[in-house]
Each structure stands twice: as structure tokens, then as C-alpha cells.
Coordinates of C-alpha atoms in Angstrom, one line a residue:
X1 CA -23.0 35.5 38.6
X2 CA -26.0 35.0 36.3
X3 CA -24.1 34.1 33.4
X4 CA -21.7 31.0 35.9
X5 CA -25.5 29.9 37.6
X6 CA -26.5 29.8 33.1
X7 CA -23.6 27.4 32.6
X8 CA -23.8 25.0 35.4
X9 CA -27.2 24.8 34.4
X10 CA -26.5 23.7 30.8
X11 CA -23.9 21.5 31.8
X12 CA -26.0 19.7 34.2
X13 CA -28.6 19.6 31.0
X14 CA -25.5 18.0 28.6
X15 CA -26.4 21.6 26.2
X16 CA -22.5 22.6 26.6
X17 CA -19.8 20.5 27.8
X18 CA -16.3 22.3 29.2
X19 CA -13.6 21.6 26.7
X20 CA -11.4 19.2 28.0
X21 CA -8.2 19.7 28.6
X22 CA -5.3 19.9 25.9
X23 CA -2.1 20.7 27.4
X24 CA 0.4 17.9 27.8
X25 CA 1.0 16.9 30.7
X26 CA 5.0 15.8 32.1
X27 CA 5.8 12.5 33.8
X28 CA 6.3 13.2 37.3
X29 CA 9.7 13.8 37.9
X30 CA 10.0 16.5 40.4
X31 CA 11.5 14.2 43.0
X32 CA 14.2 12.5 40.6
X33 CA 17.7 13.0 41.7
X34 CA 20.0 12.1 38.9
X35 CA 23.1 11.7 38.4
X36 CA 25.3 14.4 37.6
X37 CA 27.8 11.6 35.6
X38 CA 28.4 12.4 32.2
X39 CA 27.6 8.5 31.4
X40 CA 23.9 9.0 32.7
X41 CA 23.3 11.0 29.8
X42 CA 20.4 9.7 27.8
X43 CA 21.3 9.8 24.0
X44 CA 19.1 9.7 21.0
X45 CA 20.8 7.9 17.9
X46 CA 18.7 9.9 14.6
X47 CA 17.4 12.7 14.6
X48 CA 14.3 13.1 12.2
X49 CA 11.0 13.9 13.9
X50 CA 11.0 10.7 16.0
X51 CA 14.6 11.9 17.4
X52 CA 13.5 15.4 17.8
X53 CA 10.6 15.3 19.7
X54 CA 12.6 12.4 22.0
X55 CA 15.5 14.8 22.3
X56 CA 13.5 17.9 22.7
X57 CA 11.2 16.3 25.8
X58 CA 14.3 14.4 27.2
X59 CA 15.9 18.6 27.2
X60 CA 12.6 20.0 28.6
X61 CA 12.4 17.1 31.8
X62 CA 16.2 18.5 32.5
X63 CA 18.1 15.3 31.1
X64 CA 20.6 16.9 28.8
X65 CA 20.2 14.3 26.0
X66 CA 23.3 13.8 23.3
X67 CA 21.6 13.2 19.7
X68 CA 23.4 12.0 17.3
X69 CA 23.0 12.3 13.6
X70 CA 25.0 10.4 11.1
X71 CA 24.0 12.6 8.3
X72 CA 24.4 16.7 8.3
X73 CA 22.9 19.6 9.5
X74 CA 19.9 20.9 7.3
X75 CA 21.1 23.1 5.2
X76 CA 24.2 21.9 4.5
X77 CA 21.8 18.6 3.9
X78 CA 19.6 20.8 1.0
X79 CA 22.3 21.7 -0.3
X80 CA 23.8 18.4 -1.1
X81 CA 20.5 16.8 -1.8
X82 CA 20.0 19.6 -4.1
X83 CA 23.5 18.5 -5.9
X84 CA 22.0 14.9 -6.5
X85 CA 19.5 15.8 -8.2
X86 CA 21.5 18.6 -10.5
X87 CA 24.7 16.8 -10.8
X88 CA 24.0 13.1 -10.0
X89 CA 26.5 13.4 -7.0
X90 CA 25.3 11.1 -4.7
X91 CA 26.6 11.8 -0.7
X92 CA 25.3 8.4 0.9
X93 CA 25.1 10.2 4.4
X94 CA 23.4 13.8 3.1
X95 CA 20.6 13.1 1.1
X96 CA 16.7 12.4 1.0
X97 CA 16.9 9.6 3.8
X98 CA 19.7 10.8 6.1
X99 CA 20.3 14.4 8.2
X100 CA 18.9 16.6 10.0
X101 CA 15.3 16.3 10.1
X102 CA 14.8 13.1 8.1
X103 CA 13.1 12.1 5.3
X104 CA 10.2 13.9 5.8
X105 CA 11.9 16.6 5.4
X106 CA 11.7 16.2 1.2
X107 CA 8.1 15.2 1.8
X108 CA 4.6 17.2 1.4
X109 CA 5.4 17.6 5.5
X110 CA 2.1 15.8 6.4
X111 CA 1.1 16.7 10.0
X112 CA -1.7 14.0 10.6
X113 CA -2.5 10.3 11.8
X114 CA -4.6 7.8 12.1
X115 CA -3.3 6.7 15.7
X116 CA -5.2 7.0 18.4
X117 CA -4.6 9.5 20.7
X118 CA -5.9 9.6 24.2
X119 CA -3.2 11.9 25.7
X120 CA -3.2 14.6 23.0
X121 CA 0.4 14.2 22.4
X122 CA -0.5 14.8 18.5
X123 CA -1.4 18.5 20.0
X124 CA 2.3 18.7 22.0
X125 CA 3.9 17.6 18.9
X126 CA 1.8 20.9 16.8
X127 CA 2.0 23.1 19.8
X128 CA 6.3 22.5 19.3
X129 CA 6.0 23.1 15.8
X130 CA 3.7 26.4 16.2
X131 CA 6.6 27.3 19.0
X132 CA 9.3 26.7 16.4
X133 CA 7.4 28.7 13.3
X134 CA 4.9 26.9 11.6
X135 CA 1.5 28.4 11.1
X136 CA -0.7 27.9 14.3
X137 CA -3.9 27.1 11.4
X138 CA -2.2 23.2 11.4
X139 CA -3.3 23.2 15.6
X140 CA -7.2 23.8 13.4
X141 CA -7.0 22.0 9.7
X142 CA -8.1 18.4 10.0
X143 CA -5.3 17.7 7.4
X144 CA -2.2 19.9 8.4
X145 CA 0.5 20.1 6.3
X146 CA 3.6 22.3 6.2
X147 CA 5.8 21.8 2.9
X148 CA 9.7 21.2 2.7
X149 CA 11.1 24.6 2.8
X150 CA 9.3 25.6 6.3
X151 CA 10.2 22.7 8.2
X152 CA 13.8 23.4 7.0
X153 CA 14.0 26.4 9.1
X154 CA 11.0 24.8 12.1
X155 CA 14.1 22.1 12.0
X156 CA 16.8 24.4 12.8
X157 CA 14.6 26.2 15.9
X158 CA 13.7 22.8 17.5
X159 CA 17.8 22.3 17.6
X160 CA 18.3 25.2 18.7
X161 CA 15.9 24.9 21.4
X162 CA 17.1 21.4 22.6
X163 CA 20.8 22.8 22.8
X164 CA 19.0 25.9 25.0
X165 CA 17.7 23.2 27.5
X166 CA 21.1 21.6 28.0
X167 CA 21.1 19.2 25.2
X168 CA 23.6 18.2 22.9
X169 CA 23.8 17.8 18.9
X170 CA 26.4 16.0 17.0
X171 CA 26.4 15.5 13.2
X172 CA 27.8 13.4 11.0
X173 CA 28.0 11.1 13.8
X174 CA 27.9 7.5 12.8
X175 CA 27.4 4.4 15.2
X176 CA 29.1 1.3 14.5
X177 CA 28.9 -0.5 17.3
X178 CA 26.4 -1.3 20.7
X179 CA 28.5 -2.4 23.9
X180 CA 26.2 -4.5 25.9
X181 CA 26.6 -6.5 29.2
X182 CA 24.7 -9.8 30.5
X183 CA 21.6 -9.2 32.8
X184 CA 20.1 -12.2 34.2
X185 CA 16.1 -12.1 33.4
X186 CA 14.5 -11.7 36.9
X187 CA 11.1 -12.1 36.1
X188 CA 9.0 -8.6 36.0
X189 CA 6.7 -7.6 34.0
X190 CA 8.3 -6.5 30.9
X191 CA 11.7 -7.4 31.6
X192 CA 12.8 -9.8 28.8
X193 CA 16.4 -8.5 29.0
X194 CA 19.5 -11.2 28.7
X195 CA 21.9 -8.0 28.5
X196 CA 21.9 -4.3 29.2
X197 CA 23.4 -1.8 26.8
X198 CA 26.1 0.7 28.3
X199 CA 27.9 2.2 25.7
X200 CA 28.0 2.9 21.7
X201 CA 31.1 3.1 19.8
X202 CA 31.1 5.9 16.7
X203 CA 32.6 5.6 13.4
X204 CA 35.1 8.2 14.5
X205 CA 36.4 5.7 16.9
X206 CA 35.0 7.4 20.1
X207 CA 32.9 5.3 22.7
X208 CA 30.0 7.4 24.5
X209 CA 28.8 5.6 27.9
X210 CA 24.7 5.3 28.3
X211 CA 22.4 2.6 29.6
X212 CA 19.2 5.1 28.2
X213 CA 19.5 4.7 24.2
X214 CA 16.7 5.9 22.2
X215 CA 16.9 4.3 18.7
X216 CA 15.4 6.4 16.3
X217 CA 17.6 6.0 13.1
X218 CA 14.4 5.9 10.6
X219 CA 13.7 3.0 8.0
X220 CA 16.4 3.6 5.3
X221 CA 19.6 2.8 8.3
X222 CA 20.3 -0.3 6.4
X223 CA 23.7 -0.9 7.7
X224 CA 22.7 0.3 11.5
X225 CA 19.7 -2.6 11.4
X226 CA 22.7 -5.2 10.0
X227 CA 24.9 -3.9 12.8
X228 CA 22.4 -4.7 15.1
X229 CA 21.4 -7.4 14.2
X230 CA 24.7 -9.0 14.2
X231 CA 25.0 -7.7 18.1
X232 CA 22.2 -9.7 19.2
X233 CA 19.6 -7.1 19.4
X234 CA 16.2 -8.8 18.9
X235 CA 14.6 -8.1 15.6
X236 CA 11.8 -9.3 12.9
X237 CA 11.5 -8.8 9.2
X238 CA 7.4 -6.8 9.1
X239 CA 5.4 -5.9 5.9
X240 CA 6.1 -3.0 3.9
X241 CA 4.8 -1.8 0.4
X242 CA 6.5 -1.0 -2.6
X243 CA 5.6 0.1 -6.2
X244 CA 5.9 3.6 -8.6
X245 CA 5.3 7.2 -8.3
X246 CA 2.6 7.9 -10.8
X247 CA 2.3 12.1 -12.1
X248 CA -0.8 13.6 -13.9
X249 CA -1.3 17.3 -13.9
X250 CA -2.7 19.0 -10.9
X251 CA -5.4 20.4 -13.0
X252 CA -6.5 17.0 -13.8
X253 CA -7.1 15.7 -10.8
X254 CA -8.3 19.3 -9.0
X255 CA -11.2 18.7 -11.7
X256 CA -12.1 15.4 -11.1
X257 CA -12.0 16.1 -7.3
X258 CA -13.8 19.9 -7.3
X259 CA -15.8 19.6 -10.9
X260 CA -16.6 23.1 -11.7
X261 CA -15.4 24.5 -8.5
X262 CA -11.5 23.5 -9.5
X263 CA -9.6 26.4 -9.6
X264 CA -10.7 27.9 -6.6
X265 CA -8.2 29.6 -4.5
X266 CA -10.0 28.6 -0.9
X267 CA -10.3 24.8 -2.3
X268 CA -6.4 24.8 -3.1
X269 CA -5.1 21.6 -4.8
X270 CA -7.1 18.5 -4.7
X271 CA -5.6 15.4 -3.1
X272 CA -7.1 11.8 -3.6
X273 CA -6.4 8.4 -1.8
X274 CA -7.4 5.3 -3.7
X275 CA -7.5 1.6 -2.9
X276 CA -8.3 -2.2 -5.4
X277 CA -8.3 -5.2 -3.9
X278 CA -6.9 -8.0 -6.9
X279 CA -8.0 -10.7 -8.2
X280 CA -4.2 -11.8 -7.3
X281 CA -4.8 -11.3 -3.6
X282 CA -3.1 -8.3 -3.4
X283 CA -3.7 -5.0 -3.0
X284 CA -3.1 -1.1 -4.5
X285 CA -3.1 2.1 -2.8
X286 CA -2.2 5.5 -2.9
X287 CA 0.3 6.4 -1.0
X288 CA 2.4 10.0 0.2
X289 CA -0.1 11.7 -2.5
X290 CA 1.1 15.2 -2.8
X291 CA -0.9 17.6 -4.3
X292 CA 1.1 20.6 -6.5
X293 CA 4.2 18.8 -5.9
X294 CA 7.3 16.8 -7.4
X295 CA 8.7 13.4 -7.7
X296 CA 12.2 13.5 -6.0
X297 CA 15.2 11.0 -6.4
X298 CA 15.5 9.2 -2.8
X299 CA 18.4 7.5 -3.4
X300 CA 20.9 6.8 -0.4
X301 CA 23.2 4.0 -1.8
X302 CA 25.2 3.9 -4.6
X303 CA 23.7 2.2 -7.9
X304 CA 20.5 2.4 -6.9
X305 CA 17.2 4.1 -7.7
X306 CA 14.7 5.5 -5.0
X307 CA 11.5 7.7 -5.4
X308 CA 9.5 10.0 -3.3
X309 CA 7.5 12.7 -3.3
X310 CA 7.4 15.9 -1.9
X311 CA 5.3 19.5 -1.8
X312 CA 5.8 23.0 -1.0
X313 CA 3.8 25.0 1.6
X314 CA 1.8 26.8 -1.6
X315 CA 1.5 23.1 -3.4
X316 CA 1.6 25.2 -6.4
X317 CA 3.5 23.1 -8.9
X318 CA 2.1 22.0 -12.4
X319 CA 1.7 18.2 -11.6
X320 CA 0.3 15.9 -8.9
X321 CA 1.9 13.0 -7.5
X322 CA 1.1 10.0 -5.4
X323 CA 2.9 6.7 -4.4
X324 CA 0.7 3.7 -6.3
X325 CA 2.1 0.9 -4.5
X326 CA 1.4 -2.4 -3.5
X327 CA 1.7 -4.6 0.2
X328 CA 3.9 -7.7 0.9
X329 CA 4.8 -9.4 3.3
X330 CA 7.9 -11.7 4.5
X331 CA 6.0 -15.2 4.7
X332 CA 5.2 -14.5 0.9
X333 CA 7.6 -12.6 -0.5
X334 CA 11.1 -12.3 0.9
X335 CA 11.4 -15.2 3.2
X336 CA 14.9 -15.8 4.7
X337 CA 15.6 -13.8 8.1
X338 CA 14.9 -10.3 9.8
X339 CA 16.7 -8.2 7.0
X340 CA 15.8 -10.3 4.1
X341 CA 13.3 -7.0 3.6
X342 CA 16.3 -5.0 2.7
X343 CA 17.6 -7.6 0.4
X344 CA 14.5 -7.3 -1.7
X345 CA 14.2 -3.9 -1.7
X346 CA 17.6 -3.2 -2.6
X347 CA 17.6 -5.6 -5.3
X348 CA 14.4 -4.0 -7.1
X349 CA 16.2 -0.7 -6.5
X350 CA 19.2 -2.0 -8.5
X351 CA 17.0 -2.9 -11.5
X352 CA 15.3 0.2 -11.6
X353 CA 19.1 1.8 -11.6
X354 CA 19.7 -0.2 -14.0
X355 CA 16.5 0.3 -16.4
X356 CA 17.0 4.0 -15.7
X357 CA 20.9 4.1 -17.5
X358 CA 23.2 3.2 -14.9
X359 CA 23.0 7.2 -14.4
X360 CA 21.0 7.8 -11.7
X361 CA 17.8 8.9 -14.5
X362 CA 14.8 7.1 -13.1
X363 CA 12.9 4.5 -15.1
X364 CA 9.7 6.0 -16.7
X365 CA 6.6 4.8 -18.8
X366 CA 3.1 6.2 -19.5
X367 CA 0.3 4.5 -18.5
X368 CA -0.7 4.0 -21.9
X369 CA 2.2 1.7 -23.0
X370 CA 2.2 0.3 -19.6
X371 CA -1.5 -0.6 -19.8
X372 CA -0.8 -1.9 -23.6
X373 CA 2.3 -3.9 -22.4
X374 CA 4.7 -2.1 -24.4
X375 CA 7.6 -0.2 -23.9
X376 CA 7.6 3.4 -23.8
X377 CA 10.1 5.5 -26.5
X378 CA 9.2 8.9 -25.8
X379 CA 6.6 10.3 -22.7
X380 CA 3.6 12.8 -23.6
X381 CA 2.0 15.7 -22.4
X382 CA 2.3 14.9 -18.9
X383 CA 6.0 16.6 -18.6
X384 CA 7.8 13.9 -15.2
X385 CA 9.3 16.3 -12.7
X386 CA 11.9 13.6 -11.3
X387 CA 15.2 14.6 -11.6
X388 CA 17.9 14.5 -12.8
X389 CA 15.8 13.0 -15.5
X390 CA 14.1 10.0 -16.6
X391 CA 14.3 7.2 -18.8
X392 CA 11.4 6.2 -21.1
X393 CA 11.2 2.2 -21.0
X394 CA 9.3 -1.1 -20.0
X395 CA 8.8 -0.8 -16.1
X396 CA 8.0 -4.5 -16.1
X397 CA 11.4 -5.2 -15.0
X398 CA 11.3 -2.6 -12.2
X399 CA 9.3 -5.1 -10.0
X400 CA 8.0 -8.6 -9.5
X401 CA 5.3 -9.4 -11.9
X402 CA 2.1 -9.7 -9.5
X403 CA 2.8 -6.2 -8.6
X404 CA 2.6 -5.6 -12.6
X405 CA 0.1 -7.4 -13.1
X406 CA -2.0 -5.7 -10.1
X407 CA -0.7 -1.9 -11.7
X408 CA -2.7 -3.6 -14.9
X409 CA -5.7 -4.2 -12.8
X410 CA -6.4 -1.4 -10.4
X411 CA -5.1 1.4 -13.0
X412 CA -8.4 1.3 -14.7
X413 CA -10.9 1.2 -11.7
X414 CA -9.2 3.9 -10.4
X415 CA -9.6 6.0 -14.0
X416 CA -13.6 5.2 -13.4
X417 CA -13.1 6.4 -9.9
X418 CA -11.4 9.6 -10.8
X419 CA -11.7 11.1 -14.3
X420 CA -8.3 11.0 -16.4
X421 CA -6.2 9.0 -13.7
X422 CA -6.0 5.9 -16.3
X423 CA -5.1 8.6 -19.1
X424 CA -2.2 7.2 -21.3
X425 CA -0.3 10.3 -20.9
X426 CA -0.1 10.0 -17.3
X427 CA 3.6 8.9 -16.2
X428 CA 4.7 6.1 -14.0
X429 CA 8.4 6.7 -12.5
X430 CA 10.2 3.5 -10.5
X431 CA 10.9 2.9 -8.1
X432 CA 9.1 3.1 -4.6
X433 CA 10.3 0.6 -2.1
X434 CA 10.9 3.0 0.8
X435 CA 7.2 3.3 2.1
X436 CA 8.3 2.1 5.5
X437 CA 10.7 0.0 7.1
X438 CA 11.5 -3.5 6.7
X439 CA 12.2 -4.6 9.7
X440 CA 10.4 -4.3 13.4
X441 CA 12.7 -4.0 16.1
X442 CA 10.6 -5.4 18.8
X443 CA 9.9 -3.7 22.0
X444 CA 8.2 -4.3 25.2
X445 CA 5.1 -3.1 27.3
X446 CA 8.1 -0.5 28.4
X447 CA 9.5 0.6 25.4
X448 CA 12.9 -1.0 25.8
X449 CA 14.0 -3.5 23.0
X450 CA 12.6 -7.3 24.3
X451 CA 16.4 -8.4 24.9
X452 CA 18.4 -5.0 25.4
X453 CA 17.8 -3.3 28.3
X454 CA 18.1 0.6 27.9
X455 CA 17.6 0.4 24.6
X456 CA 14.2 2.2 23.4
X457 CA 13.6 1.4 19.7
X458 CA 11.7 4.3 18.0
X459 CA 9.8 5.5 15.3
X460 CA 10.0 4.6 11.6
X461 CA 13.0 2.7 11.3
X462 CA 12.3 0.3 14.8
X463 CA 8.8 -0.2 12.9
X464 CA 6.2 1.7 15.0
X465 CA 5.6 4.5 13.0
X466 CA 4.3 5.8 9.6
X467 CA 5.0 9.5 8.6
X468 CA 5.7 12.9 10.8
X469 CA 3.1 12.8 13.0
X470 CA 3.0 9.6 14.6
X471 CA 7.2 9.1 14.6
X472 CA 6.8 12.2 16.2
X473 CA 4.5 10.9 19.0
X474 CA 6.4 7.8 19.3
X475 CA 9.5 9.8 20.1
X476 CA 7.8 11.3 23.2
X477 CA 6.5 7.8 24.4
X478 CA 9.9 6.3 24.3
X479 CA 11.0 9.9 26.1
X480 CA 8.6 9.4 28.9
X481 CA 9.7 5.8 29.0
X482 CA 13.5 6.8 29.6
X483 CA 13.3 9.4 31.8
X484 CA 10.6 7.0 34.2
X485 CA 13.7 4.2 34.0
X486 CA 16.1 7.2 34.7
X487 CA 14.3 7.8 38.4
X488 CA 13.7 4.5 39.2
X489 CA 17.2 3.8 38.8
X490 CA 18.3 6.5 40.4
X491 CA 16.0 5.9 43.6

């Protein structure tokens, strides 16, 4: 009694505050009646963390969702990737971009955001993960991170928790087509709709009936946005970034970053996040830094160069590795339509193919020679870890020159920012053009797409997102979104 009369007195004083409250908290559906019709099944096209978290809330609300996936299940997915980079055997629907789990999967599996988050769906989205295997320390770290061979198996237990609830998971599942019908705009709020979807049509030639489509088919789905496009759904070309993956050792920057303390085991590997505004109006930044990690081939079209970057749980490799890329935007750069984006990125990944050796070997120079303007022979100390291999040359022909010439400005500043990051040994691999997508497939207040009805773009691909985390949250918006639409039409 004492100690309850102490509390209420501090509380009243503002000495203590009651935590608030965490949890997340369900959209009301307790007095839904659905439909028991196989055709009021919502489905979720993609499932990387934006698809999982849709389908996995969509499973827990009792709405037996049907994902599908047009690349592979996980492991069979690592496996293949894995053959890439060996054997240069590219499988354009298993790789780095598409399967089970999506690209972040081959990423330093980065748990946080700068989003704002009112709702605490960021803590749902840990609390599933801690549920599924991770460490509970990433509900604590201010940074969280996991690494690619834990979320391989956090994956599979997410899956096998949606299928648990009543939900459904087909792979290698392709859509090719979106069946739509006309809806006459009627004025609410939100309702910009000309047609309503009620079907998709699979590469297999089957036809699955749903007017509840979540579209979360990430930002490398190049011939899904061209489908799309081409049925009418609304879309816009957005910003994006693109540039090189640039390596120094991990000791190098863990002393730059910790001095005399680098080394310690309780510090771990140093990361860093730079940015130079240009004289050229543009500007550099760091981007996907990964700390102990690796430089990975990305590819997920044929004759074509991709890179990304990816860590371990321990971070323990010899170099680090960061995305130096630049913005652009489609006024500027690649004017010409909604998926003129994927037009320039695609033709920048063709030269880098090309400068690499027609062989899948990325395109590589030290940032000595590239600082000097000269083509690189042979690479230094600083030993790339892209495979299958890499190609000493002149990335100037990698990417249009005022992203050069903005490389040849910021490079320096950020070697007097952080010791040795400028050093001519460090290595530049090409190309990065996959920071996000290139398109933005506009939604409304409600989360449907501004002229499809039913149809809840999602995520990285539909534009709204940027890394785990906040696809992840996005899935669960667009969740809530569905299921609400599911009641009031079933009312």
C-alpha cells in the first residue's frame, strides 16, 4: 500500500511516468462476418518483408491470405544465388532480388527506420521476429541488425506460421495479368477508382479471383510494373539513387571510427554514413554501409551487372562496404514516362556488364586511378570480395559523367572526414542502381491504388518504403487497410 500511495505521488509530481503501452493493438474485427467463398480470399503478390508481415497479420485477423511468390523458397533460393556467384549461372527468378524473403535477405538485415511511428508497429514487426528466432537484444539496440544466414531460417518460421493460421504459400508463382472491371467514381473520400480489380491471371495459366490485392512485389519486378502499367494501373516514375559499392578494410575504418579503442570486442565493427553536397548540384551518400561484410553480385536479368551488400550476424569479415551513390530524379535525368527509371537503370547496368567482360565479373577500380582519371590494370592491397570476380578498369563508363565527376569531388572530403576512406587502395566495384525503386505506384488516403480499387500497393517496389523495417510496417498498414474494406463489404 505504501509503495502504490509512493507512486501516485511521483506521478502526480512528473518524477516517474508509467511506460506507455507497447503491444499492438488489432483493427476491430470481432463483428466481421466474411465470406466463406474461396474468391474472398485476400492475396498478397511478393513476399519479402513487406509481403510477410501483410500475409502474416491478414493470417492472424482470420483471413486466410494466398501469397504468392514468383521466385523460390529460401533455401532452395541460397542455393541458387549461391551458384551465381560460383558458377556465373544466373536463374532470373532465384536470386539476390527475387524469393522468399526478398532482397533483404542478402543484405546486412538492418532492423531500423527513420519513419515515424506513433503506433509502435516497428515493435510488432521485432516482437514477430523475436517470435520467429531472432535475438530479443534487437527489441533494445537502437540499431538492430540480424545478418543473412538468421533471417534465412526467421524466414522459414514466419511461413510456417502464416500457413498455421490458415494461410496459403505458393512459389514460383508468377503474375502476368490484373483482371479488372469498370466502377463508376461516386464521390467519397478516397475513392478515385474508375475500375475494381477481381482477378489475377498466373504465368501457369491459372486465374485466382480476389477484389483485396496487396501488391508487394519489391523494386527490382521490372516486368510486373510494365504489366501494370500497360493494364491501366496508375503509376509515376520517383527519384532513386545510383552509384558504386566502394570496400576498404574493416580495420581501417574501425580505427578511424573507435581511435585507440578499435579492436574492442564490445564496440564490434564500426559503421559510418557520410554525405557532400556538389558543386554540380548533386549529392553523395553512403548508402546500405555494412560493416565486416561483402559486396555481392545482384543481378536478376541477363547481361547485366548489379551490386549490393550484405553482412553476417558476427560482421566479422576482413573488409567494410558501403553503397557511395548519388540521387536523381525523373525531371532531370530520365524524362520520358513512369518506367523510363527502369530504362536508365538497366542501361547503366548493361555497361557495367559490359566493362566487367561480358562474364558477369563486375567492373572495378581503386580510388587512386579513379581519383587520377586513369584506368586501373591491376587492384592493391584492399583484396574486392565481389564475386565471381572483378574486372580492373576505367569506371567512367559505368555511369553518367556528373555522377563521376561528384565520386571526384566528395571522395576527398570524405578521406578528411574519415581517415584512409580517400586511400588509393580502396576499391570501387559498379554498379549500384538498385537503391530503391523507380517508380511510385500511387495510392490513396486508404491504401488502395488511386484508380484500382482492391488493389493495395505496398512496400519497396509500389515506392513507400526503404529497407526491412519500414516495408515491413507498410505491409501491416496495407493489412489493416484490407481487412477494414473486407468488413465493410461484407456488412
Amino acid at each position: 500500500e505504501l509503495e502504490t500511495q509512493l507512486l501516485e505521488k511521483f506521478v502526480r509530481r512528473s518524477f516517474c511516468r508509467t511506460s506507455p503501452d507497447t503491444s499492438y493493438q488489432f483493427v476491430g474485427l470481432a463483428d466481421a462476418d466474411f465470406p466463406n467463398s474461396e474468391q474472398q480470399r485476400p492475396l498478397v503478390i511478393g513476399f519479402g518483408p513487406c509481403g510477410i508481415l501483410a500475409a502474416l497479420l491478414l493470417a492472424q485477423m482470420g483471413l486466410r491470405p494466398i501469397v504468392l511468390e514468383r521466385g523460390l523458397e529460401v533455401r532452395q533460393r541460397t542455393q541458387d544465388t549461391w551458384k551465381f556467384w560460383r558458377k556465373r549461372e544466373l536463374n532470373t527468378e532465384s536470386n539476390v532480388q527475387f524469393g522468399e524473403g526478398g532482397a533483404g535477405t542478402f543484405s546486412d538485415g538492418k532492423l531500423y527506420s527513420q519513419i515515424k511511428d506513433k503506433r509502435y508497429l516497428g515493435r510488432k514487426v521485432l516482437t514477430e521476429f523475436v517470435k520467429a528466432g531472432a535475438s530479443a537484444e534487437i527489441l533494445m539496440l537502437s540499431k538492430p541488425h540480424i545478418g543473412t544466414f538468421k533471417l534465412v531460417k526467421i524466414v522459414e518460421n514466419m511461413r510456417a506460421e502464416i500457413t498455421r493460421l490458415g494461410g496459403e504459400i505458393r512459389f514460383g508463382q508468377r503474375v502476368e495479368a490484373l483482371l479488372c472491371e469498370p466502377l463508376p467514381v461516386d464521390g467519397n473520400d478516397g475513392d478515385h477508382s474508375r475500375q475494381r480489380v477481381s482477378a489475377i491471371t498466373l504465368a501457369s495459366g491459372e486465374t485466382l479471383h480476389s477484389r483485396h490485392i496487396v501488391l508487394a512485389i519489391g523494386h527490382s519486378a521490372r516486368d510486373t510494373f510494365q504489366m501494370l502499367f500497360e493494364s491501366g494501373v496508375y503509376m509515376e516514375a520517383k527519384p532513386f539513387s545510383i552509384g558504386f559499392r566502394i570496400e576498404h578494410p574493416q580495420s581501417v575504418i574501425d580505427r578511424a571510427r573507435f581511435g585507440k579503442y578499435a579492436g574492442n570486442p564490445i564496440l564490434g565493427a564500426a559503421d559510418y554514413k557520410l554525405v557532400h553536397h556538389c558543386k554540380n548540384g548533386r549529392s553523395v551518400y553512403s548508402f546500405c554501409m555494412c560493416p565486416g561484410g561483402r559486396v555481392v553480385a545482384a543481378a536478376s536479368e541477363e547481361g547485366r551487372v548489379v551490386t549490393n551488400g550484405m553482412s553476417q550476424y558476427s560482421r566479422a569479415e576482413f573488409n567494410a562496404n558501403s553503397g557511395l551513390v548519388v540521387g536523381i530524379d525523373p525531371q532531370r535525368d530520365y524524362p520520358g514516362g513512369p518506367l523510363a527509371g527502369i530504362d536508365f537503370q538497366r542501361h547503366w547496368e548493361s555497361q557495367a556488364f559490359l566493362a566487367g567482360g561480358s562474364s558477369y565479373w563486375a567492373p572495378g577500380q581503386t580510388v587512386g586511378d579513379f581519383l587520377a582519371g586513369r584506368p586501373s590494370t591491376s587492384l592493391g592491397s584492399v583484396e574486392p570480395s565481389y564475386k565471381p570476380g572483378v574486372t580492373p578498369t576505367d569506371l567512367a563508363s559505368c555511369l553518367p559523367p556528373f555522377v563521376i565527376d561528384a565520386f571526384r569531388e566528395a571522395l576527398p572530403v570524405f578521406g578528411r572526414q574519415l581517415a584512409g576512406y580517400d586511400h588509393g587502395d580502396a576499391v570501387m566495384t559498379g554498379v549500384e542502381t538498385r537503391t530503391s525503386s523507380p517508380v511510385r505506384i500511387t495510392r490513396g488516403k486508404d491504401f488502395q491504388s488511386l484508380n484500382v480499387a482492391g488493389l493495395y500497393p505496398a512496400g519497396e517496389g509500389a515506392g513507400y518504403a526503404g529497407g526491412i523495417l519500414s516495408a515491413a510496417i507498410d505491409g501491416i498498414k496495407v493489412a489493416e487497410a484490407a481487412a477494414l474494406a473486407m468488413v465493410r463489404a461484407a456488412q
